[in-house]
PDB file of C-alpha atoms and ligand atoms in Angstrom:
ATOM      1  CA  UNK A 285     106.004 107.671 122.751  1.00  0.00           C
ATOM      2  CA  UNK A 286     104.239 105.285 120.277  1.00  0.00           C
ATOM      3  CA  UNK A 287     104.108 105.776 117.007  1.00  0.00           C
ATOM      4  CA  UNK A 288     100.396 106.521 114.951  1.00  0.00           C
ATOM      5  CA  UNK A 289     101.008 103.691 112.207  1.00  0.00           C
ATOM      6  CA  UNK A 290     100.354 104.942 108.189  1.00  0.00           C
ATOM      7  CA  UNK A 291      97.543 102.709 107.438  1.00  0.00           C
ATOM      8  CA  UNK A 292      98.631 102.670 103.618  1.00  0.00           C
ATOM      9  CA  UNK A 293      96.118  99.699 102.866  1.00  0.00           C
ATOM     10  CA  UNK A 294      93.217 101.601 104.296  1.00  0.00           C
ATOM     11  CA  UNK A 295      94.343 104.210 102.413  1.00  0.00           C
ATOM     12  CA  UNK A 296      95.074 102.772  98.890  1.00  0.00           C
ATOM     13  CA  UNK A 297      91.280 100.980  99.730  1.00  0.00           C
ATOM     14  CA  UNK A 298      90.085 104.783  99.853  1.00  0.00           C
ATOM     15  CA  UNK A 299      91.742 105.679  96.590  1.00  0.00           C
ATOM     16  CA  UNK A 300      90.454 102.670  95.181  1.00  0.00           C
ATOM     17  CA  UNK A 301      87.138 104.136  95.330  1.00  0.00           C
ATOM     18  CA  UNK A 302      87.958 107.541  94.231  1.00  0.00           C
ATOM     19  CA  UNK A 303      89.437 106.143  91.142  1.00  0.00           C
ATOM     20  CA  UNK A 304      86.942 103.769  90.188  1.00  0.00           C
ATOM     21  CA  UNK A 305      84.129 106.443  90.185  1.00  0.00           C
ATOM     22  CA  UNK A 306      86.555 108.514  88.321  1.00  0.00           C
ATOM     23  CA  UNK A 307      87.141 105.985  85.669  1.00  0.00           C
ATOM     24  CA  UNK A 308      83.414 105.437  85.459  1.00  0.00           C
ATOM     25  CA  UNK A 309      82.713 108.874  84.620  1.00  0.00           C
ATOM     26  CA  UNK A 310      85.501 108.737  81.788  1.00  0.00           C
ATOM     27  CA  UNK A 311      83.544 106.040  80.355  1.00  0.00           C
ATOM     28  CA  UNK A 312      80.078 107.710  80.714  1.00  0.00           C
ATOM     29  CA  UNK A 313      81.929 110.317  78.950  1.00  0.00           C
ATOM     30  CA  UNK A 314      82.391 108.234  75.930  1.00  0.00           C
ATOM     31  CA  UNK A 315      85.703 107.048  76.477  1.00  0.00           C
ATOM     32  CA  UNK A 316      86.831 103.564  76.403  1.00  0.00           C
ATOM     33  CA  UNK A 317      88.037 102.266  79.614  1.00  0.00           C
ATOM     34  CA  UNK A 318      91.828 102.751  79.920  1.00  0.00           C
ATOM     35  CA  UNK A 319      94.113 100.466  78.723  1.00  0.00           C
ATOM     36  CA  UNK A 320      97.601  99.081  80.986  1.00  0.00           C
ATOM     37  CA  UNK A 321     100.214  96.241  79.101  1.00  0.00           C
ATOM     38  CA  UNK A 322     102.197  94.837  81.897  1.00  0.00           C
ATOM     39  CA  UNK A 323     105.132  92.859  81.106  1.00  0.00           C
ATOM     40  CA  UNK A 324     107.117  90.376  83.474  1.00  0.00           C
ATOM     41  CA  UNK A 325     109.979  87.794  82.215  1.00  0.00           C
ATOM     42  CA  UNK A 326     111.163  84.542  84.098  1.00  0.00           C
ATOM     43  CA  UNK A 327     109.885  83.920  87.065  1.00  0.00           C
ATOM     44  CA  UNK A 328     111.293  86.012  90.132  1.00  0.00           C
ATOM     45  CA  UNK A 329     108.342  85.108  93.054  1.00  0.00           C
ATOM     46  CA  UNK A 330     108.366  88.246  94.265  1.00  0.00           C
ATOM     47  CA  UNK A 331     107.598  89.975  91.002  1.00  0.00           C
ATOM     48  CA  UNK A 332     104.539  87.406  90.141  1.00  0.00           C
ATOM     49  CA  UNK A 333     103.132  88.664  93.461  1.00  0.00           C
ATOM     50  CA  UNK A 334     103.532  92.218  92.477  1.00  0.00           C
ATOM     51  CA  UNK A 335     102.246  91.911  88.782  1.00  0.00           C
ATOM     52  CA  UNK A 336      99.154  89.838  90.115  1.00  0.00           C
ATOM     53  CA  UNK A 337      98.183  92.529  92.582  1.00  0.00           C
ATOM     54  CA  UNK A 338      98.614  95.181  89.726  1.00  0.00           C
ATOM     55  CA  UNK A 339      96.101  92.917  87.525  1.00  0.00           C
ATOM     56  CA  UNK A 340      93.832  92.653  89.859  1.00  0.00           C
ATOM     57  CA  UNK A 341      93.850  96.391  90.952  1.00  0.00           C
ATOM     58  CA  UNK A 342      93.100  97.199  87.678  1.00  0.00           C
ATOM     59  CA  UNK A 343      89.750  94.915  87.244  1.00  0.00           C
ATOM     60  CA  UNK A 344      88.845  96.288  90.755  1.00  0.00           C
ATOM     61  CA  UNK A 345      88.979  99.908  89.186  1.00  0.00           C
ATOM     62  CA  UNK A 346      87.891  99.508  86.008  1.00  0.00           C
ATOM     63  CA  UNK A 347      91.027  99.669  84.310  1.00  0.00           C
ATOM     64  CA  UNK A 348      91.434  97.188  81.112  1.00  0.00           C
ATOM     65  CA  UNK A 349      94.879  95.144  81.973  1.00  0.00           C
ATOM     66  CA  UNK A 350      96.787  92.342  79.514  1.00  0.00           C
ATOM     67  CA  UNK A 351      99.421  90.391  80.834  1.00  0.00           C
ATOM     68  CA  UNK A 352     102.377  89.534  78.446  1.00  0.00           C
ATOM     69  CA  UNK A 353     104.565  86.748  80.268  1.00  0.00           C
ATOM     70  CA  UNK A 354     108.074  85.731  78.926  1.00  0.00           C
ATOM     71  CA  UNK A 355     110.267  83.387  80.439  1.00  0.00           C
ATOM     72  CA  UNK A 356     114.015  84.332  81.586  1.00  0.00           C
ATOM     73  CA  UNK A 357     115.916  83.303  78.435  1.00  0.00           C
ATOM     74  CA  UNK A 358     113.918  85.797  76.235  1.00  0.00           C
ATOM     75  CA  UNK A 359     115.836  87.552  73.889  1.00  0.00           C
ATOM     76  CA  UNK A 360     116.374  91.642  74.145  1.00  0.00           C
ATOM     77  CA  UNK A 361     115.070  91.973  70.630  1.00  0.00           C
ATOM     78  CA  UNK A 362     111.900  90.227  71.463  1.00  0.00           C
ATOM     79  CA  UNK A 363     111.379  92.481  73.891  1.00  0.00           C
ATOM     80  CA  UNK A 364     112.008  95.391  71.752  1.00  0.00           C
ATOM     81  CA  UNK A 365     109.567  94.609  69.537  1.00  0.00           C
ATOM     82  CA  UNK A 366     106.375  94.065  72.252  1.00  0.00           C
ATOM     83  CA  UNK A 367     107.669  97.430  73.351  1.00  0.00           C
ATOM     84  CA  UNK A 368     107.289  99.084  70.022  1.00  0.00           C
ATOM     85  CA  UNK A 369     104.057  97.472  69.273  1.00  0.00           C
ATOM     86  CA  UNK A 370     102.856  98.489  72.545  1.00  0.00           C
ATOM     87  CA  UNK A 371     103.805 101.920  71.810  1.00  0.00           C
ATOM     88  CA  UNK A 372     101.744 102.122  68.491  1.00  0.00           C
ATOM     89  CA  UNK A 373      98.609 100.011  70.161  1.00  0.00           C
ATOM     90  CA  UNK A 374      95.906 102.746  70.422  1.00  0.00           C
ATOM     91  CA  UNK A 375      94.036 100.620  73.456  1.00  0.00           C
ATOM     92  CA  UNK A 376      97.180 100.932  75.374  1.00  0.00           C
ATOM     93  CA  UNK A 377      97.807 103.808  77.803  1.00  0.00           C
ATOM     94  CA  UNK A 378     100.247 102.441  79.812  1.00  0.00           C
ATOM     95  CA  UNK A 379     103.361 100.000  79.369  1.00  0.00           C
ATOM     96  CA  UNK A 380     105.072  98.733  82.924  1.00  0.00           C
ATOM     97  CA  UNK A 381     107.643  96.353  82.765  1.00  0.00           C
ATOM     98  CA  UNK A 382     108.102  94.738  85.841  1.00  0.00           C
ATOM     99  CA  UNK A 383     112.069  95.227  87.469  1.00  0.00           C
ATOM    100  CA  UNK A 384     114.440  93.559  88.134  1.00  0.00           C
ATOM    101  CA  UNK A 385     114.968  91.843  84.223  1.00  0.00           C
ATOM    102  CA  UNK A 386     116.460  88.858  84.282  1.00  0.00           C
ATOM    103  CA  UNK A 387     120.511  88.725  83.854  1.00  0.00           C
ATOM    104  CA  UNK A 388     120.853  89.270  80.240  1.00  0.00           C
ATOM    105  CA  UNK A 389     118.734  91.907  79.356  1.00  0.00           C
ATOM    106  CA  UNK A 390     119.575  95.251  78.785  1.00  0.00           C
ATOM    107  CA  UNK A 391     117.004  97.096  81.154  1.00  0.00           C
ATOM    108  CA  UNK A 392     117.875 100.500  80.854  1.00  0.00           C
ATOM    109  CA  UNK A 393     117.347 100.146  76.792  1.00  0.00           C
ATOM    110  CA  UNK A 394     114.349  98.647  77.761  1.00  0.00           C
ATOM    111  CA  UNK A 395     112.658 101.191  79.537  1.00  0.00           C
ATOM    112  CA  UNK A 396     114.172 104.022  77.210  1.00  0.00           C
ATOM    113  CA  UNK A 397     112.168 102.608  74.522  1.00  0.00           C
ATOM    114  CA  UNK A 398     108.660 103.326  76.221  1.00  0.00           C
ATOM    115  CA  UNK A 399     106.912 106.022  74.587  1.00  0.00           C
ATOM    116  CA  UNK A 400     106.869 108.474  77.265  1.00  0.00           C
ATOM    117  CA  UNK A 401     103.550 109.278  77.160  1.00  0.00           C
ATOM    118  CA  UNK A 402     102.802 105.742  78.026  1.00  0.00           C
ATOM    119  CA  UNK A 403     105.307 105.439  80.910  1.00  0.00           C
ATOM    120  CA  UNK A 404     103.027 104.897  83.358  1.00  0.00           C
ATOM    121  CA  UNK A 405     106.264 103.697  85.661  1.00  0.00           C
ATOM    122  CA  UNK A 406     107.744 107.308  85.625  1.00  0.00           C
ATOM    123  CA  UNK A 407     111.097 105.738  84.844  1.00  0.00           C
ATOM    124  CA  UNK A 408     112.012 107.181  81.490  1.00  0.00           C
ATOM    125  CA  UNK A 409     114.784 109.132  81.535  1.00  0.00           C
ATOM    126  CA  UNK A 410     112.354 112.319  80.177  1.00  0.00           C
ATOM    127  CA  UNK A 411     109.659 111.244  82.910  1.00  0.00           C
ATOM    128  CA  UNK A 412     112.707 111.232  85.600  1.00  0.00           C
ATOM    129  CA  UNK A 413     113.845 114.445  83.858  1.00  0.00           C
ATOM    130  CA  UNK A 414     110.813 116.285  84.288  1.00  0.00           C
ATOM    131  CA  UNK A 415     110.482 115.473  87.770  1.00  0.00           C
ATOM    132  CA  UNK A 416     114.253 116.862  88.169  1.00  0.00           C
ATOM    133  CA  UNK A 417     113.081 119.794  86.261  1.00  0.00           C
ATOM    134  CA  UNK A 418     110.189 120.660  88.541  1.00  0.00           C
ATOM    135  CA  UNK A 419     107.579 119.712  86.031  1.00  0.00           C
ATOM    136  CA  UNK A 420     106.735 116.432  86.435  1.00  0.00           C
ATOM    137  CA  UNK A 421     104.343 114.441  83.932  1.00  0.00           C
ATOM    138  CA  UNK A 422     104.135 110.874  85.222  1.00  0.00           C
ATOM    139  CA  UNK A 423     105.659 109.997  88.138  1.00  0.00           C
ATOM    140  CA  UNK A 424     107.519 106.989  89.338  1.00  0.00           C
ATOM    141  CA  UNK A 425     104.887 105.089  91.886  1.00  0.00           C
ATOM    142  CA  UNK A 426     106.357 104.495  94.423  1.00  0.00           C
ATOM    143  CA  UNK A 427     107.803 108.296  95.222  1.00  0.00           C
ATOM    144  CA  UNK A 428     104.666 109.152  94.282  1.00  0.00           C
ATOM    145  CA  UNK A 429     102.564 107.048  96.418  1.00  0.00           C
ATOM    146  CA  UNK A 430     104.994 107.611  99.285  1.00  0.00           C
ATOM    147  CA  UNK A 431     104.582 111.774  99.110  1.00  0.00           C
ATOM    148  CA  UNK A 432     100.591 110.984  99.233  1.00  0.00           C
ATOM    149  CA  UNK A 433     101.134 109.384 102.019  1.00  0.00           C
ATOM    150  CA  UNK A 434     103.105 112.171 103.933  1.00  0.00           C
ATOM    151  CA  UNK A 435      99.966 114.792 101.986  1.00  0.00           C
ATOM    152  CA  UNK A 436      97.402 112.474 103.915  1.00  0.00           C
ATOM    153  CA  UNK A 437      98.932 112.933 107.784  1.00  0.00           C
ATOM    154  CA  UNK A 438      99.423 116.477 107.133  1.00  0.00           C
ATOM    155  CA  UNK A 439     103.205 116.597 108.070  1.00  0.00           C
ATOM    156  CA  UNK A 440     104.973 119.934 107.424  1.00  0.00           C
ATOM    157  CA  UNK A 441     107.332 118.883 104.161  1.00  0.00           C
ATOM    158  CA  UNK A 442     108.726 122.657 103.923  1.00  0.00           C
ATOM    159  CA  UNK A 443     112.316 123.174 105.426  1.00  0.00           C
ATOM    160  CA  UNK A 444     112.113 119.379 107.170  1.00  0.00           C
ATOM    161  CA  UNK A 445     114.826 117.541 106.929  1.00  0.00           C
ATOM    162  CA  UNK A 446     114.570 114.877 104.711  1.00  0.00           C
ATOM    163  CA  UNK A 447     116.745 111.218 104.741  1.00  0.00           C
ATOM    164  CA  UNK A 448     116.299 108.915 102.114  1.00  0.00           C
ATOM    165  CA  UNK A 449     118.652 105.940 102.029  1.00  0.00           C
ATOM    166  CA  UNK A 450     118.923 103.903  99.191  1.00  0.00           C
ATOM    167  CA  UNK A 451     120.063 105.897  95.880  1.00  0.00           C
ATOM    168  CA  UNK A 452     118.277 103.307  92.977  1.00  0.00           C
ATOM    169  CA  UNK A 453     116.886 105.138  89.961  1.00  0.00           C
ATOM    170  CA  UNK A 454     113.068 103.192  91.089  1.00  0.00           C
ATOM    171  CA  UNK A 455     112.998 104.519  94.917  1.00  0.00           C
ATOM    172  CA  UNK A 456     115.855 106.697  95.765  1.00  0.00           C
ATOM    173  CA  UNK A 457     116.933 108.954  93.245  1.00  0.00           C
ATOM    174  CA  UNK A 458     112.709 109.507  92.527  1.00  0.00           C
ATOM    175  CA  UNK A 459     111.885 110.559  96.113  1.00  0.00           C
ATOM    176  CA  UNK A 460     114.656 112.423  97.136  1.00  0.00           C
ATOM    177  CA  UNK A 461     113.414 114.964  94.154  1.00  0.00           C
ATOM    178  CA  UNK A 462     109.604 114.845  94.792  1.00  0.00           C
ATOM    179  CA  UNK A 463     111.179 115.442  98.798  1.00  0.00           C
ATOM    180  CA  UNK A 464     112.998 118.333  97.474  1.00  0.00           C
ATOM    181  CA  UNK A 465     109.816 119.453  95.249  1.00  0.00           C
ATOM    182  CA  UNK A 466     107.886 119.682  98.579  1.00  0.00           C
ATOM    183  CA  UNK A 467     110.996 122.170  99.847  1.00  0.00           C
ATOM    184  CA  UNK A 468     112.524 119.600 102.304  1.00  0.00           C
ATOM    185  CA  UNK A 469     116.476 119.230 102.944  1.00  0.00           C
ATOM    186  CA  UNK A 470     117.147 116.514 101.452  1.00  0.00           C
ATOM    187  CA  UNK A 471     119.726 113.700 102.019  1.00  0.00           C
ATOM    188  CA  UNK A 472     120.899 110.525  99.905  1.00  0.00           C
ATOM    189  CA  UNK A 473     122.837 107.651 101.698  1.00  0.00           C
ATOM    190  CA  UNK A 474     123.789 104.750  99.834  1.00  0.00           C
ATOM    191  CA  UNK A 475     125.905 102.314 100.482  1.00  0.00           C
ATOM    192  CA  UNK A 476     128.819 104.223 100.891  1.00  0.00           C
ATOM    193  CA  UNK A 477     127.315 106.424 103.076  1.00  0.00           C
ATOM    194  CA  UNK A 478     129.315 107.383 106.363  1.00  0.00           C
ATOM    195  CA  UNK A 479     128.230 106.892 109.774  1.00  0.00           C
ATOM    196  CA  UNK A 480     124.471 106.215 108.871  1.00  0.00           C
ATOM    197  CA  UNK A 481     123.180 106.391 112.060  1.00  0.00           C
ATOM    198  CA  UNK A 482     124.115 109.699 112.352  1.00  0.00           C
ATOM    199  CA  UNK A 483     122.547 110.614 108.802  1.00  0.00           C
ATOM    200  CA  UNK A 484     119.298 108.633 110.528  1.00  0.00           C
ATOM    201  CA  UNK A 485     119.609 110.264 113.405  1.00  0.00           C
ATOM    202  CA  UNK A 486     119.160 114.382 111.706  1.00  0.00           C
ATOM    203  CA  UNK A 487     116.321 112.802 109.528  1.00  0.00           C
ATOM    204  CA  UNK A 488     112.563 114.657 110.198  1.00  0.00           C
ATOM    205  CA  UNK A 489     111.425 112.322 107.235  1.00  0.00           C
ATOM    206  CA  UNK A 490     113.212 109.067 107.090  1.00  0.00           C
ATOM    207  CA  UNK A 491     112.854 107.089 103.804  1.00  0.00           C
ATOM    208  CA  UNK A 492     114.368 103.672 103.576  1.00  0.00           C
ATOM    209  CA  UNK A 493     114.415 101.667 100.546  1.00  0.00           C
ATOM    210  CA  UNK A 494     117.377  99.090 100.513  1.00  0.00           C
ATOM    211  CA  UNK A 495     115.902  95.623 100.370  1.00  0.00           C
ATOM    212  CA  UNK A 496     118.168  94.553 103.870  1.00  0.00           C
ATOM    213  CA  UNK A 497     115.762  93.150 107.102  1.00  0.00           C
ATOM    214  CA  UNK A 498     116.431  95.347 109.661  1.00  0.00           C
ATOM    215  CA  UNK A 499     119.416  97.709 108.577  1.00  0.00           C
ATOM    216  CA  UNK A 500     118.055 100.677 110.406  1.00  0.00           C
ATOM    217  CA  UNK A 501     117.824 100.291 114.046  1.00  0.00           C
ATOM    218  CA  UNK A 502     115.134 101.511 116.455  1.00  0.00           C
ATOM    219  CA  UNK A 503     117.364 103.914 118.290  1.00  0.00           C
ATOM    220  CA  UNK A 504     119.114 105.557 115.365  1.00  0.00           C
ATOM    221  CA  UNK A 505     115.518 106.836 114.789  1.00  0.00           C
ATOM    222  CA  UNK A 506     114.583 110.491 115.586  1.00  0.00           C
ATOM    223  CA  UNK A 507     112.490 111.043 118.221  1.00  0.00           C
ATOM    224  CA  UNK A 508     109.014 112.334 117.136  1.00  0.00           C
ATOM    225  CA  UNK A 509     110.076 111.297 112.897  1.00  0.00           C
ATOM    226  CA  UNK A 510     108.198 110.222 109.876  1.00  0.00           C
ATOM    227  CA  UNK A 511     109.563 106.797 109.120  1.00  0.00           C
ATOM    228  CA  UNK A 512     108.485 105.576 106.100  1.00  0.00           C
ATOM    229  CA  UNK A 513     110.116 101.849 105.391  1.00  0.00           C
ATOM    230  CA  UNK A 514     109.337 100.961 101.631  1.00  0.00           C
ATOM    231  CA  UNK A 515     111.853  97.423 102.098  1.00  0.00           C
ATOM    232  CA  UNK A 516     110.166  94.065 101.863  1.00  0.00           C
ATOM    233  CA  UNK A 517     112.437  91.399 102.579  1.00  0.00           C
ATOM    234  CA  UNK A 518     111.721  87.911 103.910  1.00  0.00           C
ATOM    235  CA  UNK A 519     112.577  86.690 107.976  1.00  0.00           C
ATOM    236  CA  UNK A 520     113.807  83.677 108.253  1.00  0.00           C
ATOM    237  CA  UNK A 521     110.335  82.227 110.280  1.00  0.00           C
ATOM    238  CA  UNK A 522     109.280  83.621 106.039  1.00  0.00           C
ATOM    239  CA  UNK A 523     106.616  86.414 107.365  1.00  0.00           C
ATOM    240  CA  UNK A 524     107.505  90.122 105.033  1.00  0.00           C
ATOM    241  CA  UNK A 525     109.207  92.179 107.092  1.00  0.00           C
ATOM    242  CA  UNK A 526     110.786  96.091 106.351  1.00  0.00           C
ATOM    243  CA  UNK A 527     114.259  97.803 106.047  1.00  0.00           C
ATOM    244  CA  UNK A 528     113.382  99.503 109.877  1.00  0.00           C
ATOM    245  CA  UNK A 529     113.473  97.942 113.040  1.00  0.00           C
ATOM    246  CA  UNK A 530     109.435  98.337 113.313  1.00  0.00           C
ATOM    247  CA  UNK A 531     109.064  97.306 117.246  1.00  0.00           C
ATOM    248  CA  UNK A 532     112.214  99.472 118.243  1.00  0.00           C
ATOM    249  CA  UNK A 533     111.432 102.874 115.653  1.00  0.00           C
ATOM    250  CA  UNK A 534     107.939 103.037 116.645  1.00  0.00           C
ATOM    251  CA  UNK A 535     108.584 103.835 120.435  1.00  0.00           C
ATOM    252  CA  UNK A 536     110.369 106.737 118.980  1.00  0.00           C
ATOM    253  CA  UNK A 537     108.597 107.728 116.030  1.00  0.00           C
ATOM    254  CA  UNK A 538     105.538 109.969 115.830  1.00  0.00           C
ATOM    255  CA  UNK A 539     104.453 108.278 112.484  1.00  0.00           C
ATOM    256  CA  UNK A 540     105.654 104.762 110.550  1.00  0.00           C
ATOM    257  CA  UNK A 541     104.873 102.782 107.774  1.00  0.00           C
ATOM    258  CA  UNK A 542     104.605  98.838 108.716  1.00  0.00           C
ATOM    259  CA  UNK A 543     105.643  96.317 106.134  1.00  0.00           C
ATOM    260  CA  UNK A 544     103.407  94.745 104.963  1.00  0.00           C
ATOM    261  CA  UNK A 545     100.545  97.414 104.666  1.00  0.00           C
ATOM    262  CA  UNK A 546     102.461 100.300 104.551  1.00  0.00           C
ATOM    263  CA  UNK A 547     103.860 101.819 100.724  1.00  0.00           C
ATOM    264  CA  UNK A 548     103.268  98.773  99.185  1.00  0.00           C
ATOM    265  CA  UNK A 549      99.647  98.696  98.544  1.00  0.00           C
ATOM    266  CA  UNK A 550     100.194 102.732  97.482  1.00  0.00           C
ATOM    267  CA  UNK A 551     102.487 101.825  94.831  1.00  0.00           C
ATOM    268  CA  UNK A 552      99.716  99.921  93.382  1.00  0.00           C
ATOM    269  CA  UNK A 553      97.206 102.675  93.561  1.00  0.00           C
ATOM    270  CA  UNK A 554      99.528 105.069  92.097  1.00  0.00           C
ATOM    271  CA  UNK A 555     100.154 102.712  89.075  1.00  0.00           C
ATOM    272  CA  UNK A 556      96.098 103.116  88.401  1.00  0.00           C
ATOM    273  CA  UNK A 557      96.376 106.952  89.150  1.00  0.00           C
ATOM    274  CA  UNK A 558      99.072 107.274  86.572  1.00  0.00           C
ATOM    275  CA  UNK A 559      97.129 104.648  83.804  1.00  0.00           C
ATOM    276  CA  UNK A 560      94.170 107.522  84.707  1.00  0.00           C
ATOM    277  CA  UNK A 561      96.284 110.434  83.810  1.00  0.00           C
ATOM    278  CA  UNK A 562      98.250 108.965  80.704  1.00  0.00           C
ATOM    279  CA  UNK A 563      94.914 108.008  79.121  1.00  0.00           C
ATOM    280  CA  UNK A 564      93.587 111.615  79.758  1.00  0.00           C
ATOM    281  CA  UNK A 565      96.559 112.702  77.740  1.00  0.00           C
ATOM    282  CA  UNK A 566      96.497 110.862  75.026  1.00  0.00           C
ATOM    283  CA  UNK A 567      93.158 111.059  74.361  1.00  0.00           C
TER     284      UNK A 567
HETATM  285  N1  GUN B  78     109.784  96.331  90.872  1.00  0.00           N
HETATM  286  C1  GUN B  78     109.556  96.705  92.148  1.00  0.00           C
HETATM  287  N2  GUN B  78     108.777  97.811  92.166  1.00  0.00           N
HETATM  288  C2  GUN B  78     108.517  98.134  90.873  1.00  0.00           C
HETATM  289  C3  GUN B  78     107.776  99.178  90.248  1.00  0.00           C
HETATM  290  O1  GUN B  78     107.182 100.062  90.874  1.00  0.00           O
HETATM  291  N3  GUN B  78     107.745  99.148  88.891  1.00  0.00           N
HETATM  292  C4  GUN B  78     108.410  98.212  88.181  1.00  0.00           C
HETATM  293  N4  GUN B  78     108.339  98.282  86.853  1.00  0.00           N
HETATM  294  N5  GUN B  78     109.109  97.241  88.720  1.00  0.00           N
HETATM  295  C5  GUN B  78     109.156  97.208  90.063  1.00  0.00           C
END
């Protein structure tokens, strides 16, 4: 068997569209274009990549982006106040501050302080809260993006059995609800997870968000799965590579993700549907 690969950056492309004649039509409609503050202190490379595709997403689709840079020794108070100003800012519809803070800041006070309405990153405890809840408002983006990926190949969700390893409150803890929204089993294995290649082995829908090249081997994989690898890590020869064995797991798998090109681009897109949907509720 050979896997069909999950062409997430044809996909996101796709969306791209959608949204940018959706935005259009808000503006025709007399709105002003929506508004998205992204913050990002010190200077993790990884991040700047990230926050630079986000900026440019958003002139692609319309969406009005600023850019507030800090470097790492920025005080929490600082911080604090761009938050609060942010919050009051009537242009703004959506504050994202980029993770991981540097050492030093208080992150989870950080986030917290986000008007909810403007969370655009779905990682308020009352955004993450209403997704536990079954009511979800915004969403975090990358769950999100990841379950519009599985809605796009048409895979049954109900009564599958559902693995997602890696428990972090961005990826993890996120998907395995929207997994258990869509009436899968679901499973969390962390790092203290026992024999994980078993756990890999019962998984219909395999998630895998660790950050660790290669932790899940090819022939842990289920035959005939939906692997869906949302790691980027670095090889050594420096080319972006995922969490999954790729060359092994996609003999096995019916479906898989590649890194890069896979969830990364829809975590973007989902950070523009979001902007969309705060603006339409705040206005
Ligand atoms: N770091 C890695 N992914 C994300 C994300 O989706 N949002 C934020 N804020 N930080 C991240």
């Amino acid at each position: 068997m050979s896997a069909k690969i999950i062409d997430g950056k044809k996909f996101a492309a796709h969306l791209a569209d959608n949204i940018k004649g959706e935005i259009l039509q808000w503006v025709t409609d007399g709105h002003r274009a929506p508004g998205l503050a992204v913050v990002i202190v010190g200077d993790d490379p990884a991040s700047q990549v990230y926050v630079s595709k986000k900026i440019k997403m958003c002139e692609q689709v319309g969406i009005s982006s600023s850019l507030h840079r800090f470097s790492a020794d920025t005080g929490q108070q600082e911080l604090i106040e761009l938050i609060d100003q942010l919050n009051q800012d009537p242009k703004i519809d959506g504050i994202l501050v980029q993770l991981p803070l540097p050492g030093g800041l208080n992150e989870e006070q950080i986030t917290e302080r986000i008007d909810p309405k403007k969370d655009v990153d779905g990682l308020h405890p009352y955004n993450l809260g209403r997704l536990a809840a079954q009511s979800p408002l915004l969403r975090p983006c990358t769950p999100r993006g990841v379950m519009t990926l599985l809605e796009n190949i048409n895979v049954d969700l109900a009564g599958a059995h559902a693995v997602v390893i890696g428990a972090s409150n961005l990826v993890g803890r996120p998907m395995a609800l929207e997994l258990l929204r869509a009436r899968c089993t679901v499973t969390i294995c962390h790092s203290r997870t026992r024999d994980l290649p078993k756990q890999v082995g019962q998984a219909d829908i395999l998630v895998v968000a660790v950050g660790q090249a290669g932790l899940i081997k090819g022939e842990w994989i289920k035959p005939g799965s939906v692997v869906i690898d949302v790691g980027t890590n670095r090889s050594e020869a420096g080319h972006l590579i995922g969490d999954v064995e790729f060359e092994a797991a996609r003999h096995r798998a019916a479906w898989i993700t590649p890194v890069p090109g896979g969830v990364g681009p829809m975590t973007v897109i989902t950070l523009m549907q979001n902007t969309l949907q705060a603006a339409r509720n705040l206005s």
